[in-house]
PDB file of C-alpha atoms in Angstrom:
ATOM      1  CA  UNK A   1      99.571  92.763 107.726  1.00  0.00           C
ATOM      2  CA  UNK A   2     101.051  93.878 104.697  1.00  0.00           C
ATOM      3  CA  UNK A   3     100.823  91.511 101.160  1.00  0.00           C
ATOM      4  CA  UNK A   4     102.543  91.924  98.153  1.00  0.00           C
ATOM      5  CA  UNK A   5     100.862  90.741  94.960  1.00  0.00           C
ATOM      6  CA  UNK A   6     104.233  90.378  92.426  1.00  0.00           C
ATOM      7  CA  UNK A   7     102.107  89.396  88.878  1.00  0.00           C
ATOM      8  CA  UNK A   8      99.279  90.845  87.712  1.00  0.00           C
ATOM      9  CA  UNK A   9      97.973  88.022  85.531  1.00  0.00           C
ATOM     10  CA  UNK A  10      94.255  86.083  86.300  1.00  0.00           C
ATOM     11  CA  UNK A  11      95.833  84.506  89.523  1.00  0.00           C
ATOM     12  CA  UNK A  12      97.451  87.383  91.020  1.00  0.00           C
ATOM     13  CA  UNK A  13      94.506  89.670  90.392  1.00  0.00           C
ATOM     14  CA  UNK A  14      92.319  86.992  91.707  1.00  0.00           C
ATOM     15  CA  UNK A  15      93.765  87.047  95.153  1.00  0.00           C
ATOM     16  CA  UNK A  16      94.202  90.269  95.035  1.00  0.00           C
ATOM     17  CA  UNK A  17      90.530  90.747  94.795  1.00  0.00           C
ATOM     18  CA  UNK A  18      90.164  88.441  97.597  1.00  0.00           C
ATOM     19  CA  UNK A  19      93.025  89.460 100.420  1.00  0.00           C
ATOM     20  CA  UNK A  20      91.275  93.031  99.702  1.00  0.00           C
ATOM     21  CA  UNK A  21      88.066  91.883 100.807  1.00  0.00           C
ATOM     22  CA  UNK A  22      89.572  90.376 103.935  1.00  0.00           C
ATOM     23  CA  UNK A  23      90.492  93.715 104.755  1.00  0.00           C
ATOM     24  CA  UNK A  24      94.260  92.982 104.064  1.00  0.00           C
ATOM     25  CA  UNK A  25      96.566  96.024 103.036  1.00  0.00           C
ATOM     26  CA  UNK A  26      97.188  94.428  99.834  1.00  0.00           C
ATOM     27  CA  UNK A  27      99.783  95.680  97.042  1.00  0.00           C
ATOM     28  CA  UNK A  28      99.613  94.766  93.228  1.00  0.00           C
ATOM     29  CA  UNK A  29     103.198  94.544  91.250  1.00  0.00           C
ATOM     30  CA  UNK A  30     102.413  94.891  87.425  1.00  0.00           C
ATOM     31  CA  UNK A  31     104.069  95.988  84.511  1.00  0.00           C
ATOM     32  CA  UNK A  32     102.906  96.971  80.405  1.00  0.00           C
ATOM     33  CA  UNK A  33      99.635  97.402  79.666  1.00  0.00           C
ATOM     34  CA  UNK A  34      98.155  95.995  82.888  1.00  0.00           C
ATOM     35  CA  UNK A  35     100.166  98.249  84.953  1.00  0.00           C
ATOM     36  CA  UNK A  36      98.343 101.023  83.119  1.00  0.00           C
ATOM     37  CA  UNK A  37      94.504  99.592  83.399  1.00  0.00           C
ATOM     38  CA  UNK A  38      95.090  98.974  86.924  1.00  0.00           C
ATOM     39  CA  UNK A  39      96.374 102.312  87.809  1.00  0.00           C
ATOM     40  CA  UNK A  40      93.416 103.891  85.770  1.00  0.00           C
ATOM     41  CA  UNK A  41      90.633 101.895  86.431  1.00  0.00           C
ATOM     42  CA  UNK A  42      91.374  99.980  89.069  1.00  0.00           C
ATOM     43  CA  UNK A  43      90.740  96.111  89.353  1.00  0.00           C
ATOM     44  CA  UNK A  44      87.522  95.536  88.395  1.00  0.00           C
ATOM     45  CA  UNK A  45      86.049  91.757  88.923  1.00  0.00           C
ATOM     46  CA  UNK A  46      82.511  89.672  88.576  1.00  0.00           C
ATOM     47  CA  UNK A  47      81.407  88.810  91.547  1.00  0.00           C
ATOM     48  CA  UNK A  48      77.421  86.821  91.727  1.00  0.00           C
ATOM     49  CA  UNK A  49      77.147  88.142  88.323  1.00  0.00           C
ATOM     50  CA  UNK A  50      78.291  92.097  89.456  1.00  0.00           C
ATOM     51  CA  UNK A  51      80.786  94.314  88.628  1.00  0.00           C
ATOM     52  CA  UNK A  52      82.828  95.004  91.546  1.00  0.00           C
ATOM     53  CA  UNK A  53      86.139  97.137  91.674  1.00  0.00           C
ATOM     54  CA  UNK A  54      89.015  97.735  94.075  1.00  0.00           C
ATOM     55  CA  UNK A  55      91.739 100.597  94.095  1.00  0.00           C
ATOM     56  CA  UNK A  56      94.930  98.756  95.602  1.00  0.00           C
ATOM     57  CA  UNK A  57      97.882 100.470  95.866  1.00  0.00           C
ATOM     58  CA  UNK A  58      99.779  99.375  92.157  1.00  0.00           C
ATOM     59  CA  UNK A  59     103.766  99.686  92.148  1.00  0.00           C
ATOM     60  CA  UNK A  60     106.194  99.060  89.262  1.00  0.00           C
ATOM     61  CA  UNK A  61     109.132  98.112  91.191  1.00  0.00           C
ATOM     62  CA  UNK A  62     109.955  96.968  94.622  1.00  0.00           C
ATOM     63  CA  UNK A  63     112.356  99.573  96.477  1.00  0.00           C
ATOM     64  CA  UNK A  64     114.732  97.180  98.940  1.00  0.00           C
ATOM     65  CA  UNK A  65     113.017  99.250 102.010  1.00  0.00           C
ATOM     66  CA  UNK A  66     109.735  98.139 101.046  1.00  0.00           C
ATOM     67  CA  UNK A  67     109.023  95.642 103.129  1.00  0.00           C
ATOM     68  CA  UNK A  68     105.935  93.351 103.504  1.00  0.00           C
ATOM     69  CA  UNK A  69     105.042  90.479 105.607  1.00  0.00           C
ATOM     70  CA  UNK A  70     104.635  87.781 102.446  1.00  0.00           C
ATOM     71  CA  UNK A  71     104.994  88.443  98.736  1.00  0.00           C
ATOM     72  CA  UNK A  72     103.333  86.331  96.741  1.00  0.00           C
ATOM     73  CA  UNK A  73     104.752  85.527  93.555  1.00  0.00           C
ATOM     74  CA  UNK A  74     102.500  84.983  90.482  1.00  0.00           C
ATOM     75  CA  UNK A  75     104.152  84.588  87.765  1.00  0.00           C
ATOM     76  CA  UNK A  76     104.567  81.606  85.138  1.00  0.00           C
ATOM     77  CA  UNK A  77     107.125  78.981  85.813  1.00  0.00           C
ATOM     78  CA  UNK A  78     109.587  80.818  83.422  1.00  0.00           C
ATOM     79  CA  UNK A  79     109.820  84.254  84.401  1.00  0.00           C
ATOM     80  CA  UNK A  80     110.812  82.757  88.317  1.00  0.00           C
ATOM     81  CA  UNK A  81     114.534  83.682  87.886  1.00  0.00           C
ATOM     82  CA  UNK A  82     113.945  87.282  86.928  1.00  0.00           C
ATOM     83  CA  UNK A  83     111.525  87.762  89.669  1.00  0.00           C
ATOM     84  CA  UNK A  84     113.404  86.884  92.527  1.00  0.00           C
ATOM     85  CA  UNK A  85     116.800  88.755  90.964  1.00  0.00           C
ATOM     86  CA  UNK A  86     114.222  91.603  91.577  1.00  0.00           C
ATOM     87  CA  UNK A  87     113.705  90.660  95.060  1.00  0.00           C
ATOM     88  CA  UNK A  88     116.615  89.614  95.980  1.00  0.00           C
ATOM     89  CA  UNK A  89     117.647  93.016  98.219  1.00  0.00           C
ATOM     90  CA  UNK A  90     114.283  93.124  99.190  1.00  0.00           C
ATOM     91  CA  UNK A  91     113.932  93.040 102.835  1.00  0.00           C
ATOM     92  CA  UNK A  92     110.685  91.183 102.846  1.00  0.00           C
ATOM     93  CA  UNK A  93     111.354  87.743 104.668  1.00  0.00           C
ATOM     94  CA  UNK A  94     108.721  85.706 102.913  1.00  0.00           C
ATOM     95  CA  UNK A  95     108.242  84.965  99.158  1.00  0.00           C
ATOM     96  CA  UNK A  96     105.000  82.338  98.671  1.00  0.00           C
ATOM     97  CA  UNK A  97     106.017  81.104  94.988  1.00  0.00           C
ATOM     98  CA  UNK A  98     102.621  80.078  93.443  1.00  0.00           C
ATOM     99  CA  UNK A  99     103.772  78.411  90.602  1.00  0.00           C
ATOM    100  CA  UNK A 100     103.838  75.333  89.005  1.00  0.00           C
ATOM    101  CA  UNK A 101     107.496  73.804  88.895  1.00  0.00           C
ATOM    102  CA  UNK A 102     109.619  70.718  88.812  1.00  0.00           C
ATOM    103  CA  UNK A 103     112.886  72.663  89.418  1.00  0.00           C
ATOM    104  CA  UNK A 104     114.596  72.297  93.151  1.00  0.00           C
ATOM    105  CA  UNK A 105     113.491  74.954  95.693  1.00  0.00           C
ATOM    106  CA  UNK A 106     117.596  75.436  96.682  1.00  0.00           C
ATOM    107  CA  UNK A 107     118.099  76.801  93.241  1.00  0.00           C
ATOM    108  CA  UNK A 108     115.658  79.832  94.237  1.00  0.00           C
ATOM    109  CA  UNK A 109     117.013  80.280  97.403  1.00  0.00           C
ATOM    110  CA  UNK A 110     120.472  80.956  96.155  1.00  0.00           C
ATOM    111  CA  UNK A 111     119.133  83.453  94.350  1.00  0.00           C
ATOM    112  CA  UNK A 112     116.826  85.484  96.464  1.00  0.00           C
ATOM    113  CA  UNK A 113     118.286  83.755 100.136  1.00  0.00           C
ATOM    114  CA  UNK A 114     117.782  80.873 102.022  1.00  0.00           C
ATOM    115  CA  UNK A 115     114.736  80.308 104.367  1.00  0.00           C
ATOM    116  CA  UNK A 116     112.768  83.394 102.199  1.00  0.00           C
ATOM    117  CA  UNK A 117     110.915  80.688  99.823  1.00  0.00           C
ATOM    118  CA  UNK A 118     107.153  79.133 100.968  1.00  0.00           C
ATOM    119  CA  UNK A 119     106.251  77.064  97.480  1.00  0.00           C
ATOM    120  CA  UNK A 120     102.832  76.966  97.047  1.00  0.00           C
ATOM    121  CA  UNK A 121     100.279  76.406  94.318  1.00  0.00           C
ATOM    122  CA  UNK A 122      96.925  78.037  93.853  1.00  0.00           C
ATOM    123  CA  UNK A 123      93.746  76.489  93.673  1.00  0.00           C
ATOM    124  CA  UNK A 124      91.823  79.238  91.276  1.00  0.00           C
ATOM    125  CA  UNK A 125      91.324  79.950  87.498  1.00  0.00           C
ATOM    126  CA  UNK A 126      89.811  82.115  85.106  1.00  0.00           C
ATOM    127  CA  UNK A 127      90.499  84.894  81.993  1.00  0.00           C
ATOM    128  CA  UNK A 128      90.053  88.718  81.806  1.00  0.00           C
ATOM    129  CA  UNK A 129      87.515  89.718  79.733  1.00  0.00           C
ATOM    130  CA  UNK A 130      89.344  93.282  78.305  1.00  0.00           C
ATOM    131  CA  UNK A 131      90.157  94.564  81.394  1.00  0.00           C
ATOM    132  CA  UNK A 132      87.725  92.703  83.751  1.00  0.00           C
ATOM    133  CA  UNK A 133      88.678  89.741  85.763  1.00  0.00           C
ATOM    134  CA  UNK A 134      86.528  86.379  85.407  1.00  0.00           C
ATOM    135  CA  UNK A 135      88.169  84.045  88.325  1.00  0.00           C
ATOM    136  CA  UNK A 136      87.030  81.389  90.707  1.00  0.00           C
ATOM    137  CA  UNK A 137      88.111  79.389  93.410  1.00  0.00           C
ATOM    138  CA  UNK A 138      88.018  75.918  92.727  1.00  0.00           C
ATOM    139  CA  UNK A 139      85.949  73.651  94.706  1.00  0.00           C
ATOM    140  CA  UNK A 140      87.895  72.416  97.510  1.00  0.00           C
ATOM    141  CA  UNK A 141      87.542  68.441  97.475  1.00  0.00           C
ATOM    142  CA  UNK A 142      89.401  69.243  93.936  1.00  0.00           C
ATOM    143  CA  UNK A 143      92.354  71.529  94.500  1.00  0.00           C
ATOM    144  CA  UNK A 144      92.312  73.586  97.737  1.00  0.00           C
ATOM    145  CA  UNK A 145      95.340  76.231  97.792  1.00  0.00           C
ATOM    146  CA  UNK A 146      98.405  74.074  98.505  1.00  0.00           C
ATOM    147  CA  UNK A 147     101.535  75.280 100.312  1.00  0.00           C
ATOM    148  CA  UNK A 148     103.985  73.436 102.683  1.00  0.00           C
ATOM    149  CA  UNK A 149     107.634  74.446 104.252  1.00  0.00           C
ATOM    150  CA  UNK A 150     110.435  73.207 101.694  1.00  0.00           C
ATOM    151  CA  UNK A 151     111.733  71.100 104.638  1.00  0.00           C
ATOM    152  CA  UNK A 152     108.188  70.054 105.383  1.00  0.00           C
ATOM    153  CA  UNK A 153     107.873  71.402 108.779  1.00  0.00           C
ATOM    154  CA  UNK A 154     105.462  72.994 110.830  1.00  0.00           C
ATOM    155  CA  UNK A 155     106.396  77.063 111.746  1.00  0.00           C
ATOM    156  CA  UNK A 156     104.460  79.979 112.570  1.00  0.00           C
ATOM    157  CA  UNK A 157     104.620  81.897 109.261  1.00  0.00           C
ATOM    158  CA  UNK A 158     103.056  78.874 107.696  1.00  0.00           C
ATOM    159  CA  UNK A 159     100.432  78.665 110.527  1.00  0.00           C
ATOM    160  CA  UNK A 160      99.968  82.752 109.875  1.00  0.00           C
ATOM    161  CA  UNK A 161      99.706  82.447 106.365  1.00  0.00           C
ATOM    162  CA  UNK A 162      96.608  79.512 106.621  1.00  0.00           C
ATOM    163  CA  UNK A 163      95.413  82.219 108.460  1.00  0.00           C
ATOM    164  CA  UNK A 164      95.825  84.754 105.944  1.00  0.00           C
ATOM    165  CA  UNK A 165      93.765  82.212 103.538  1.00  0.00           C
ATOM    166  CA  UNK A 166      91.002  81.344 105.911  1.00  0.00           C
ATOM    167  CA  UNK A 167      90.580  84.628 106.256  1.00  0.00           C
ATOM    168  CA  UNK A 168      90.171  85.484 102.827  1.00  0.00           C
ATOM    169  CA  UNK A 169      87.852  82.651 102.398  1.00  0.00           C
ATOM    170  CA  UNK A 170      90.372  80.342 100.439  1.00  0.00           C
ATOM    171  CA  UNK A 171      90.349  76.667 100.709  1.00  0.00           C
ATOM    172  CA  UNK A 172      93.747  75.505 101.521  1.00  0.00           C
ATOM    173  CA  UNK A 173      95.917  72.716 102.790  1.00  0.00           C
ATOM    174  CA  UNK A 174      99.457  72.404 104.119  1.00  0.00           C
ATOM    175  CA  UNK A 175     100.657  68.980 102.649  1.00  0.00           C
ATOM    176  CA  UNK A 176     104.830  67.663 104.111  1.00  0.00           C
ATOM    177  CA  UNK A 177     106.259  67.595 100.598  1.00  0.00           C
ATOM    178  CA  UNK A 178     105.101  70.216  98.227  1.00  0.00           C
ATOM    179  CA  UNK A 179     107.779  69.000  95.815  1.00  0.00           C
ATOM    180  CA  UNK A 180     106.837  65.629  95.812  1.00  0.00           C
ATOM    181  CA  UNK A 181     103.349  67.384  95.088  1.00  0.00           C
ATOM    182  CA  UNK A 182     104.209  69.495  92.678  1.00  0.00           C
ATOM    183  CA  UNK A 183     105.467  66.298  90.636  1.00  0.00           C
ATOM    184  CA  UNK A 184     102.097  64.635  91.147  1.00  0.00           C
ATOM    185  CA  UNK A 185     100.423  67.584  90.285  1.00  0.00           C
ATOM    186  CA  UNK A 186     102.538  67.807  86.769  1.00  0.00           C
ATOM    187  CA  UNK A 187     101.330  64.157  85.890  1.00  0.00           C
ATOM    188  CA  UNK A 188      98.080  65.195  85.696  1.00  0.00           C
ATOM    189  CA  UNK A 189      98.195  68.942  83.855  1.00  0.00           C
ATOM    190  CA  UNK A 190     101.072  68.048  81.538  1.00  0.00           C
ATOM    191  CA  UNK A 191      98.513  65.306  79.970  1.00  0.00           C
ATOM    192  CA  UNK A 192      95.894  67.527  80.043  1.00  0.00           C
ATOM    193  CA  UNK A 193      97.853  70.535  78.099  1.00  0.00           C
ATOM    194  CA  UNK A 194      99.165  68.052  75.466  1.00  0.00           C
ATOM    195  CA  UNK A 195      95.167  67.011  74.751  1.00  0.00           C
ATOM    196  CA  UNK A 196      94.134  70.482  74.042  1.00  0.00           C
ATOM    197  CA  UNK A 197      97.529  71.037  71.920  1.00  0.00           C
ATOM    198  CA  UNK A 198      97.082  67.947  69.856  1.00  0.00           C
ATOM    199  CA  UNK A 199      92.996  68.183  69.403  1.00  0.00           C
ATOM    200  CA  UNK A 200      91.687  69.507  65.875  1.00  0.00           C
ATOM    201  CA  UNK A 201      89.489  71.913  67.829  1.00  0.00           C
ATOM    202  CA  UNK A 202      91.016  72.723  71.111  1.00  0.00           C
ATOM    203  CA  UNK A 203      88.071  74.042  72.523  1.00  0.00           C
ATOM    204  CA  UNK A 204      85.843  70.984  72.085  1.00  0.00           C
ATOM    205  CA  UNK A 205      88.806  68.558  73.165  1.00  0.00           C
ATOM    206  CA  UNK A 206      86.738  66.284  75.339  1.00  0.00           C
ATOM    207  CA  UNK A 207      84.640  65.456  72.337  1.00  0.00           C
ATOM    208  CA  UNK A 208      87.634  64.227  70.355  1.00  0.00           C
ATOM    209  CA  UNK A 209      87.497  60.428  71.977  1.00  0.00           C
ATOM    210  CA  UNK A 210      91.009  59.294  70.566  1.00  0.00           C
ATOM    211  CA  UNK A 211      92.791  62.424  72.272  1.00  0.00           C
ATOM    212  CA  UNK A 212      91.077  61.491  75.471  1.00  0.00           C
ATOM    213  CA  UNK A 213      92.026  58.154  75.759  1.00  0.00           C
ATOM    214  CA  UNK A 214      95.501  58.877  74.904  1.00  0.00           C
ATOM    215  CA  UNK A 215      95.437  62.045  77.936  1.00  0.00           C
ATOM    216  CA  UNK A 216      93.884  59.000  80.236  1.00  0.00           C
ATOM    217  CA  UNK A 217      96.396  56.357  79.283  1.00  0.00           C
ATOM    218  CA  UNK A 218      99.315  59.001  79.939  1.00  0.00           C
ATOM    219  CA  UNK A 219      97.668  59.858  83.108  1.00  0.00           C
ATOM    220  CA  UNK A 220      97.860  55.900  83.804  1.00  0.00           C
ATOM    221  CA  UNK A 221     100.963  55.250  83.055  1.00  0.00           C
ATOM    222  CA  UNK A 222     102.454  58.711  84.719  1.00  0.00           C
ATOM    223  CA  UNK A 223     101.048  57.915  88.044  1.00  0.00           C
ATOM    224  CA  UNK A 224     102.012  53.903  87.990  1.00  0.00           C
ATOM    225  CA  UNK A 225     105.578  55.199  86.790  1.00  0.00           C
ATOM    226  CA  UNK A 226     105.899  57.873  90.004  1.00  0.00           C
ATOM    227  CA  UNK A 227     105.038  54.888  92.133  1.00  0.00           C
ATOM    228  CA  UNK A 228     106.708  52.611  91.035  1.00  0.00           C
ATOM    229  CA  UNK A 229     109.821  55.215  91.342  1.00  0.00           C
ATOM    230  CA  UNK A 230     108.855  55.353  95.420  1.00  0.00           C
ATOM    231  CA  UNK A 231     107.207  58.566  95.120  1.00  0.00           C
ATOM    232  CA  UNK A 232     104.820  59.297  97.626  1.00  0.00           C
ATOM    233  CA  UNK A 233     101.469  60.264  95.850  1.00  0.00           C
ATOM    234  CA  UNK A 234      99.922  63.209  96.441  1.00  0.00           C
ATOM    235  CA  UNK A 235      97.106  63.712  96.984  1.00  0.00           C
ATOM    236  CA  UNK A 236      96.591  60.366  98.349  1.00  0.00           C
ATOM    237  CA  UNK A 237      93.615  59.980  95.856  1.00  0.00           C
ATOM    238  CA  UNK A 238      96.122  60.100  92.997  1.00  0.00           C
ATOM    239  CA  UNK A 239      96.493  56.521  93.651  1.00  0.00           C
ATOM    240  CA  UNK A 240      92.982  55.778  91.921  1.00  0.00           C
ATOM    241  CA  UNK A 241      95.230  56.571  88.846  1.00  0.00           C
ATOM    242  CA  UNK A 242      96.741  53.116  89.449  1.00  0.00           C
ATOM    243  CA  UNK A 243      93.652  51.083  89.407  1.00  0.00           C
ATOM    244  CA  UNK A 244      90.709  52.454  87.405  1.00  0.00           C
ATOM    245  CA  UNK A 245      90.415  51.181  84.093  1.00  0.00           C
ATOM    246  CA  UNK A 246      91.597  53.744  81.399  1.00  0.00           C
ATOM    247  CA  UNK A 247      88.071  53.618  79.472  1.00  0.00           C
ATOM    248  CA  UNK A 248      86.883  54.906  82.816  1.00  0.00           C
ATOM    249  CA  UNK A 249      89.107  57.380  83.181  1.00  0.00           C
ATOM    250  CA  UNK A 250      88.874  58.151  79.435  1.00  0.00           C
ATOM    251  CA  UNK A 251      84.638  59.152  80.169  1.00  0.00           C
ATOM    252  CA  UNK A 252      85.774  61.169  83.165  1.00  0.00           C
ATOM    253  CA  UNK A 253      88.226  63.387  81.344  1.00  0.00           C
ATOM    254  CA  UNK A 254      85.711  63.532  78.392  1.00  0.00           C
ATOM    255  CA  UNK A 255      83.094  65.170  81.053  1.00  0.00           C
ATOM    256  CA  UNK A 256      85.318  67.057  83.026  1.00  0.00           C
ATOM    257  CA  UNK A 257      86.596  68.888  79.545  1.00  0.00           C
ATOM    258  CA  UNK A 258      83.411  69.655  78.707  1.00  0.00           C
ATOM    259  CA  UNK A 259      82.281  71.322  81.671  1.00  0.00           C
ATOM    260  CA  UNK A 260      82.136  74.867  82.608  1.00  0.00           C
ATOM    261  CA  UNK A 261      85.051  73.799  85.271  1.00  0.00           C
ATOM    262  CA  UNK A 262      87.067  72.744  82.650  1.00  0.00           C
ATOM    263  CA  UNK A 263      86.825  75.739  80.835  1.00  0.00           C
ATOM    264  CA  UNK A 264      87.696  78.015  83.430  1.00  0.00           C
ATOM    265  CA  UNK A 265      90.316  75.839  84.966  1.00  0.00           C
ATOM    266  CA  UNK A 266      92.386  73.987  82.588  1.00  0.00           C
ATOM    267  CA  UNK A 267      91.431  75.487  79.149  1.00  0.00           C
ATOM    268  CA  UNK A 268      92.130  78.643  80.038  1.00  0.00           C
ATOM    269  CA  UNK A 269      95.311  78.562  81.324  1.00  0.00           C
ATOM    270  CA  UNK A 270      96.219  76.159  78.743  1.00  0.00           C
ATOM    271  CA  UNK A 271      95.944  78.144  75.600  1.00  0.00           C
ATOM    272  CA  UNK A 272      97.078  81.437  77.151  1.00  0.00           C
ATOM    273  CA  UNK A 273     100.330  79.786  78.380  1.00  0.00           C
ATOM    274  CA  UNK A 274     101.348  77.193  75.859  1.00  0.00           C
ATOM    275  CA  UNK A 275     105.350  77.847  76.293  1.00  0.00           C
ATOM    276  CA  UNK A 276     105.344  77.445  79.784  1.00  0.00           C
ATOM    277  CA  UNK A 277     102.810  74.354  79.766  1.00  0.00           C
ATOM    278  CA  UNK A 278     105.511  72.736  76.983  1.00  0.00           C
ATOM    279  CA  UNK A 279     108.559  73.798  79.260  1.00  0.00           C
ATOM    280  CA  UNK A 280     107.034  71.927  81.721  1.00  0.00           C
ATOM    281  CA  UNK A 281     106.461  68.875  79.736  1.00  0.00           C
ATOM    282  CA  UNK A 282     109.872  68.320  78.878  1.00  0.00           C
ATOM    283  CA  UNK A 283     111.106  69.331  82.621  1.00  0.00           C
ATOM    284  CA  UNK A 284     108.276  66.429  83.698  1.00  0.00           C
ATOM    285  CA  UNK A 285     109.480  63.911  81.339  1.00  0.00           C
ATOM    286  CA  UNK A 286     112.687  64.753  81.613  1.00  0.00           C
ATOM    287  CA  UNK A 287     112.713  64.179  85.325  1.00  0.00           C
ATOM    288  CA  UNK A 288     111.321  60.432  84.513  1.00  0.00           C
ATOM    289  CA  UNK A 289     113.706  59.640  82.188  1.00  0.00           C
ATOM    290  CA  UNK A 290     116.220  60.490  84.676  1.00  0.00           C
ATOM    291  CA  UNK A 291     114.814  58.877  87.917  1.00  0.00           C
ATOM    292  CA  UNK A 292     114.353  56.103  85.504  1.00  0.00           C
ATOM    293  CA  UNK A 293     118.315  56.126  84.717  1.00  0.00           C
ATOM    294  CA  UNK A 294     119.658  56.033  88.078  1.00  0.00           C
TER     295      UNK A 294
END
């Protein structure tokens, strides 16, 4: 079995790390200054408080010959439409997109080929510390790797690539409509996002009460709107959303930010991406707006 990692950033690293542990012949795509600690040092990662390293094989382009049995794309949400230009004479027939996006899968496939695209989302976080990778999975009952076929069917290359994950020791779940999920998914990040962009200290957000209520009333209001619209919520535990009181709510998000999860998991990725966590905003609201039109 043959993996492509396309992204060296904290996620693609991560599962990198992990796909090499499973014994996986796994292959690392990077580019700049990453390209250049990878191919001298290798990937170094904590692991139960040790240094641990791997030597994957590191590329800087994908020949069209190449071939592997799934690439898995890690990039941010904006730099999708370069990526698969770059793969689009690749021969490999998979392409698991682990990103977080609004846009329609068909507009990918008519640019790298129909049938090629798995959308998925990963359920890990962390930072690199210089050049040493600080990731976790998180725990399961809270995002679990997510992944589904675009027409929500069941095939054997999803089947194989649970396999590939279970293997590897990653949590995941194939849901029926991973863009319906992916929306669900958006009402609760975009909120969080805009609370560390608007607190005074974005660091100590959850300690800022007025920016947490107004991240739990969004949250609220996003997930009564969705339903309302006859979208399917997804998880099914989204729904709580609808119901629990937004001072409740408002004490959850004020622990949850102040916890060493939300530190790894949501601040994090946060303040290192901020143009692609406002993109999506306005591709999130944007898509209410219009749903709310028709």
């Amino acid at each position: 079995m043959r993996l492509l990692i396309y992204g060296a950033g904290v996620i693609g690293c991560f599962y990198a790390t992990l796909f090499c542990e499973a014994g996986y012949d796994t292959t690392i795509y990077a580019r700049g200054k990453r390209l250049e600690s990878l191919k001298r040092d290798g990937l170094i990662y904590i692991k139960k408080r040790k240094k641990i390293k791997v030597k994957p094989p590191i590329i800087e382009n994908v020949k069209n010959d190449d071939i592997y049995d799934f690439i898995f794309l890690t990039v941010r949400e904006n730099q999708v439409h370069q990526a698969l230009n770059e793969l689009r004479n690749n021969g490999s027939p998979n392409i698991v997109t682990m990103v977080n996006t609004i846009e329609p899968y068909s507009d990918w496939e008519r640019i790298c080929g129909k049938g090629r695209i798995i959308p998925a989302f990963p359920g890990a976080g962390g930072s690199f510390d210089g050049n040493i990778l600080k990731a976790d999975l998180a725990p399961r009952f809270i995002q679990p790797t997510t992944f589904a076929e675009i027409n929500g069917e069941k095939t054997e290359r999803a089947s194989m690539l649970s396999a590939i994950f279970r293997h590897s020791s990653i949590p995941c779940q194939i849901v029926k409509d991973m863009h319906g999920w992916q929306i669900c998914h958006l009402a609760m990040v975009v909120p969080i996002a805009d609370a560390y962009y608007e607190a005074d200290n974005p660091e100590k957000a959850g300690e800022e009460r007025d920016v947490m209520y107004r991240t739990a009333r969004r949250m609220k209001r996003n997930y009564i709107t969705l339903h309302n619209l006859g979208i399917v919520l997804s998880p099914k535990k989204m729904n709580l959303f609808r119901f629990i009181p937004i001072t409740v709510i408002r004490i959850g998000l004020e622990v949850i930010f102040q916890s060493d999860f939300g530190k790894m998991f949501m601040y994090q990725h946060s303040m290192k991406a901020p143009n692609e966590m406002r993109q999506l905003h306005r591709q999130f609201y944007n898509y209410i707006k219009s749903e709310l039109d028709r």
